[in-house]
Coordinates of C-alpha atoms in Angstrom, one line a residue:
M30 CA 0.0 0.0 0.0
P31 CA 1.6 3.3 -1.1
R32 CA 2.1 5.8 1.7
I33 CA 2.5 9.6 1.3
I34 CA 3.2 12.1 4.1
S35 CA 2.5 15.8 3.8
W36 CA 4.6 17.9 6.3
N37 CA 5.5 21.5 7.0
I38 CA 8.9 21.2 8.4
N39 CA 9.2 24.8 9.6
G40 CA 12.4 25.6 7.8
Q41 CA 14.4 23.2 9.9
R42 CA 17.3 21.8 7.8
N43 CA 18.0 18.9 10.2
T44 CA 14.5 17.7 9.7
W45 CA 15.5 16.3 6.3
N46 CA 17.1 13.5 8.3
E47 CA 13.6 12.6 9.6
L48 CA 12.5 11.6 6.1
K49 CA 12.7 7.8 6.2
P50 CA 11.6 5.1 3.8
S51 CA 10.2 3.2 6.8
D52 CA 7.7 6.0 7.3
A53 CA 6.5 6.8 3.7
D54 CA 7.3 6.3 0.1
V55 CA 6.9 10.0 -0.8
F56 CA 7.0 13.1 1.2
L57 CA 5.2 16.4 0.3
L58 CA 7.1 19.1 2.1
Q59 CA 6.3 22.7 2.9
E60 CA 8.7 25.3 4.4
A61 CA 11.5 23.0 3.4
P62 CA 15.0 24.6 3.5
A63 CA 17.7 23.7 0.9
P64 CA 18.0 19.9 1.1
L65 CA 20.9 18.0 2.7
A66 CA 22.9 15.6 0.6
L67 CA 20.6 12.6 0.8
P68 CA 20.2 9.6 -1.5
Y69 CA 16.6 10.6 -2.4
D70 CA 14.9 11.9 -5.5
I71 CA 14.0 15.5 -4.8
H72 CA 11.9 17.8 -6.9
P73 CA 12.7 20.5 -7.7
Q74 CA 16.4 19.7 -8.4
D75 CA 17.2 22.9 -10.1
S76 CA 15.7 25.6 -7.8
E77 CA 18.2 28.4 -7.5
P78 CA 17.8 30.1 -5.1
W79 CA 15.9 27.6 -2.9
E80 CA 13.3 30.0 -1.6
T81 CA 9.7 31.2 -1.8
E82 CA 9.3 34.4 -3.7
G83 CA 8.1 37.6 -2.1
S84 CA 9.3 40.8 -0.4
K85 CA 9.9 38.8 2.8
N86 CA 12.9 36.6 3.2
R87 CA 11.7 33.0 3.0
P88 CA 14.7 30.6 2.5
W89 CA 12.4 27.6 2.1
R90 CA 9.9 26.2 -0.4
T91 CA 7.6 23.3 -1.2
A92 CA 9.1 20.0 -2.5
V93 CA 8.2 16.4 -3.5
V94 CA 10.7 13.8 -2.2
R95 CA 10.8 10.2 -3.3
V96 CA 12.4 8.0 -0.6
G97 CA 10.9 4.6 -1.3
E98 CA 12.0 1.8 -3.6
G99 CA 10.0 0.6 -6.6
I100 CA 8.8 4.1 -7.4
R101 CA 9.5 6.3 -10.4
M102 CA 9.1 10.1 -10.1
N103 CA 9.1 12.8 -12.8
G104 CA 9.0 16.3 -11.5
I105 CA 6.9 18.8 -13.4
P106 CA 9.1 21.9 -14.1
E107 CA 7.9 25.2 -12.7
R108 CA 8.1 28.5 -14.4
H109 CA 6.7 31.9 -13.7
L110 CA 3.1 32.0 -14.9
G111 CA 3.8 34.4 -17.8
Q112 CA 6.8 32.4 -18.9
S113 CA 5.6 28.8 -18.8
G114 CA 5.3 26.6 -21.9
S115 CA 4.3 23.1 -22.8
E116 CA 4.9 20.4 -20.2
Q117 CA 5.7 23.1 -17.6
L118 CA 3.6 24.3 -14.6
G119 CA 2.9 28.0 -14.5
V120 CA 3.2 29.2 -10.9
S121 CA 1.9 32.5 -9.6
R122 CA 4.5 32.6 -6.8
L123 CA 7.5 30.3 -7.2
G124 CA 8.2 28.2 -4.1
T125 CA 4.5 27.8 -3.1
I126 CA 3.9 24.7 -5.2
A127 CA 5.8 21.6 -6.3
A128 CA 4.3 18.8 -8.4
A129 CA 5.5 15.5 -9.7
K130 CA 4.1 12.5 -11.6
V131 CA 4.8 9.4 -9.5
E132 CA 4.5 5.7 -10.5
F133 CA 4.0 3.2 -7.8
D134 CA 4.5 -0.5 -8.5
D135 CA 1.2 -1.3 -6.7
L136 CA -0.8 1.0 -8.9
E137 CA -1.8 0.8 -12.5
E138 CA -1.7 4.5 -13.3
P139 CA 0.7 7.3 -12.3
I140 CA -0.6 9.8 -9.7
T141 CA 0.2 13.5 -9.8
L142 CA 1.3 14.6 -6.3
V143 CA 1.2 18.3 -5.4
S144 CA 2.7 20.0 -2.4
V145 CA 1.2 23.4 -1.7
Y146 CA 1.8 26.2 0.8
G147 CA -0.6 29.2 1.4
V148 CA 1.7 32.1 2.1
W149 CA 0.6 34.8 4.6
E150 CA 0.3 38.2 2.9
K151 CA -0.5 41.7 4.0
A152 CA -3.6 43.5 2.8
A153 CA -2.8 46.4 0.5
T154 CA -5.1 48.8 2.4
S155 CA -5.0 47.7 6.0
R156 CA -3.0 45.8 8.7
W157 CA -4.8 42.6 7.9
I158 CA -2.8 39.5 7.1
M159 CA -4.4 36.7 5.1
A160 CA -3.5 33.4 3.4
D161 CA -6.7 32.7 1.4
A162 CA -5.6 35.1 -1.4
A163 CA -2.4 33.1 -1.9
V164 CA -4.4 29.8 -1.8
H165 CA -6.7 31.0 -4.5
R166 CA -3.7 31.6 -6.7
L167 CA -2.6 28.0 -5.9
I168 CA -5.9 26.7 -7.0
S169 CA -5.6 28.5 -10.3
D170 CA -2.1 27.0 -10.7
V171 CA -3.3 23.5 -9.8
S172 CA -6.2 23.8 -12.3
S173 CA -3.7 23.6 -15.2
L174 CA -2.7 20.1 -14.1
I175 CA -6.3 18.9 -14.9
G176 CA -6.8 18.0 -18.5
K177 CA -10.2 16.1 -18.4
Q178 CA -13.4 16.3 -16.4
K179 CA -13.2 12.9 -14.9
G180 CA -10.7 10.2 -14.3
H181 CA -7.7 12.3 -13.4
Q182 CA -5.4 11.0 -10.6
I183 CA -4.3 14.0 -8.5
I184 CA -3.5 14.4 -4.8
V185 CA -3.0 18.0 -3.4
A186 CA -1.8 18.4 0.2
G187 CA -0.1 20.9 2.3
D188 CA -0.3 23.8 4.7
F189 CA -3.1 26.1 3.5
N190 CA -3.1 28.5 6.6
I191 CA -6.9 28.7 6.5
L192 CA -9.7 27.3 8.6
H193 CA -12.3 24.7 7.7
G194 CA -16.0 25.4 8.4
Y195 CA -15.5 28.5 10.6
G196 CA -13.7 31.8 10.9
E197 CA -11.3 33.0 13.5
K198 CA -13.2 33.7 16.8
G199 CA -16.5 32.7 15.1
S200 CA -16.3 35.3 12.3
K201 CA -18.9 34.6 9.7
Y202 CA -17.1 36.8 7.2
W203 CA -13.9 34.7 7.3
A204 CA -15.9 31.5 7.4
R205 CA -17.4 32.4 4.0
R206 CA -14.0 33.4 2.6
Y207 CA -12.5 30.1 3.7
E208 CA -15.5 28.0 2.5
N209 CA -14.9 29.5 -1.0
V210 CA -11.5 27.7 -1.1
F211 CA -13.1 24.3 -0.5
Q212 CA -15.9 25.0 -3.0
R213 CA -13.3 25.9 -5.8
M214 CA -11.4 22.7 -5.1
T215 CA -14.6 20.7 -5.4
A216 CA -15.5 22.4 -8.6
L217 CA -12.2 21.2 -10.1
G218 CA -13.0 17.7 -9.1
L219 CA -10.7 17.6 -6.2
E220 CA -12.6 16.4 -3.1
Y221 CA -11.8 17.3 0.5
C222 CA -10.3 14.2 2.1
G223 CA -9.4 15.4 5.6
P224 CA -7.8 14.7 8.0
Q225 CA -10.9 14.6 10.2
A226 CA -11.7 12.8 13.4
P227 CA -11.4 9.9 14.3
N228 CA -8.3 10.0 12.0
G229 CA -6.4 12.2 14.4
E230 CA -6.8 13.5 17.9
Q231 CA -9.2 16.4 18.4
A232 CA -8.2 19.4 20.5
S233 CA -9.1 19.1 24.2
P234 CA -10.6 21.1 25.6
K235 CA -12.4 22.0 22.4
P236 CA -11.7 25.6 21.4
S237 CA -14.7 27.9 21.8
E238 CA -14.4 29.2 18.2
L239 CA -14.8 25.6 16.8
P240 CA -18.3 24.6 15.8
T241 CA -19.7 22.0 18.1
D242 CA -20.1 19.4 15.3
S243 CA -16.7 20.0 13.8
L244 CA -14.5 17.0 13.2
D245 CA -11.3 19.1 12.7
V246 CA -8.1 17.8 14.2
P247 CA -5.4 20.3 15.1
T248 CA -2.3 20.1 12.9
Y249 CA -0.4 23.2 14.1
R250 CA 1.0 24.1 17.5
K251 CA 1.3 27.8 18.3
N252 CA 4.0 26.9 20.9
Q253 CA 6.0 24.0 19.8
G254 CA 6.7 22.7 23.3
E255 CA 3.1 22.9 24.5
H256 CA 0.7 20.3 23.1
E257 CA -2.3 22.2 24.5
S258 CA -1.5 25.0 22.1
A259 CA -2.5 22.7 19.2
T260 CA -6.0 24.0 18.5
R261 CA -6.3 24.7 14.8
Q262 CA -6.2 22.6 11.7
L263 CA -4.3 24.3 8.9
D264 CA -3.2 21.3 6.8
F265 CA -5.6 19.7 4.4
V266 CA -5.7 17.0 1.7
F267 CA -7.7 17.0 -1.6
A268 CA -7.9 14.3 -4.2
S269 CA -9.5 13.3 -7.4
S270 CA -12.9 11.6 -6.9
S271 CA -11.4 8.5 -8.6
L272 CA -9.0 8.2 -5.6
R273 CA -11.1 9.4 -2.8
D274 CA -12.6 6.1 -1.7
R275 CA -9.2 4.4 -1.8
M276 CA -7.6 6.9 0.6
R277 CA -7.2 7.1 4.3
V278 CA -5.9 10.4 5.6
R279 CA -4.7 10.7 9.2
A280 CA -3.1 13.5 11.3
L281 CA -0.2 12.1 13.3
N282 CA -0.9 14.7 16.0
R283 CA -0.7 12.8 19.3
P284 CA 2.1 14.1 21.6
E285 CA 4.3 11.1 21.1
E286 CA 4.0 11.2 17.3
W287 CA 4.0 14.9 16.5
G288 CA 7.7 15.3 15.6
P289 CA 10.1 18.3 15.7
S290 CA 8.1 20.8 13.6
D291 CA 5.2 23.2 14.7
H292 CA 3.1 21.2 12.2
C293 CA 2.4 17.5 12.6
R294 CA 2.7 15.0 9.7
I295 CA -0.3 14.1 7.6
Q296 CA -0.3 10.5 6.6
I297 CA -2.0 9.4 3.3
D298 CA -2.5 5.7 2.7
L299 CA -3.6 4.7 -0.8
E300 CA -5.1 1.2 -1.4
T301 CA -4.7 -0.5 -4.7
A302 CA -7.7 -0.6 -7.0
S303 CA -8.2 -4.3 -6.5
N304 CA -8.6 -3.8 -2.7

């Protein structure tokens, strides 16, 4: 059974040593600093400099990393949106998206795996900061990977820096803005796959801003050393409807499995079609 892990590694270079074939076949990374010299297939291989574009210094980016055996990976080259050509992915902000076509021995068809990161941005006319504006650009970029209405094989995962089903402190305004992200992904044929309880530990006590019927599982700790500060889910997985029923998505967010980053790992298990 192929296993994929999505993980924001918080710019920590030593965390590259935590990517082990015993844990997953492929890692989808966010906030990944320049890689260490490891015997893995890393996309992109030609990113110079290794960063996320913008006025703020961000010496990290998204990446797709093949660590398992019996897997073949072909990275999709990224170019600035206005400069992309055939067989290239036009990207609104370089560093926020990495995509590769991956062939698993257990699966009949290759799957396009996409790692995404919703960058925090400042509003032009106020002191607001927001991530949904960047996420909408990511959705537009991802849409160019879809070449037919049905039957595509795509998994998109990462740190979106938005909320699911509600807004900060119960804001209905922000809840509507965030919901629009999930609606756009659905319109593309990319269904929301979680993680959701019971596939992950829910926050306890339950945050007052969280709807009572929410199945969200926290994937981010505000304070790395304090597990009780894990109250919000910022990491999500979407997939083609042809893959949805064969996937199990789980947040590895219990204290003993969290790991060295402020984000926990998101584990994606994919059954073969025959199962």
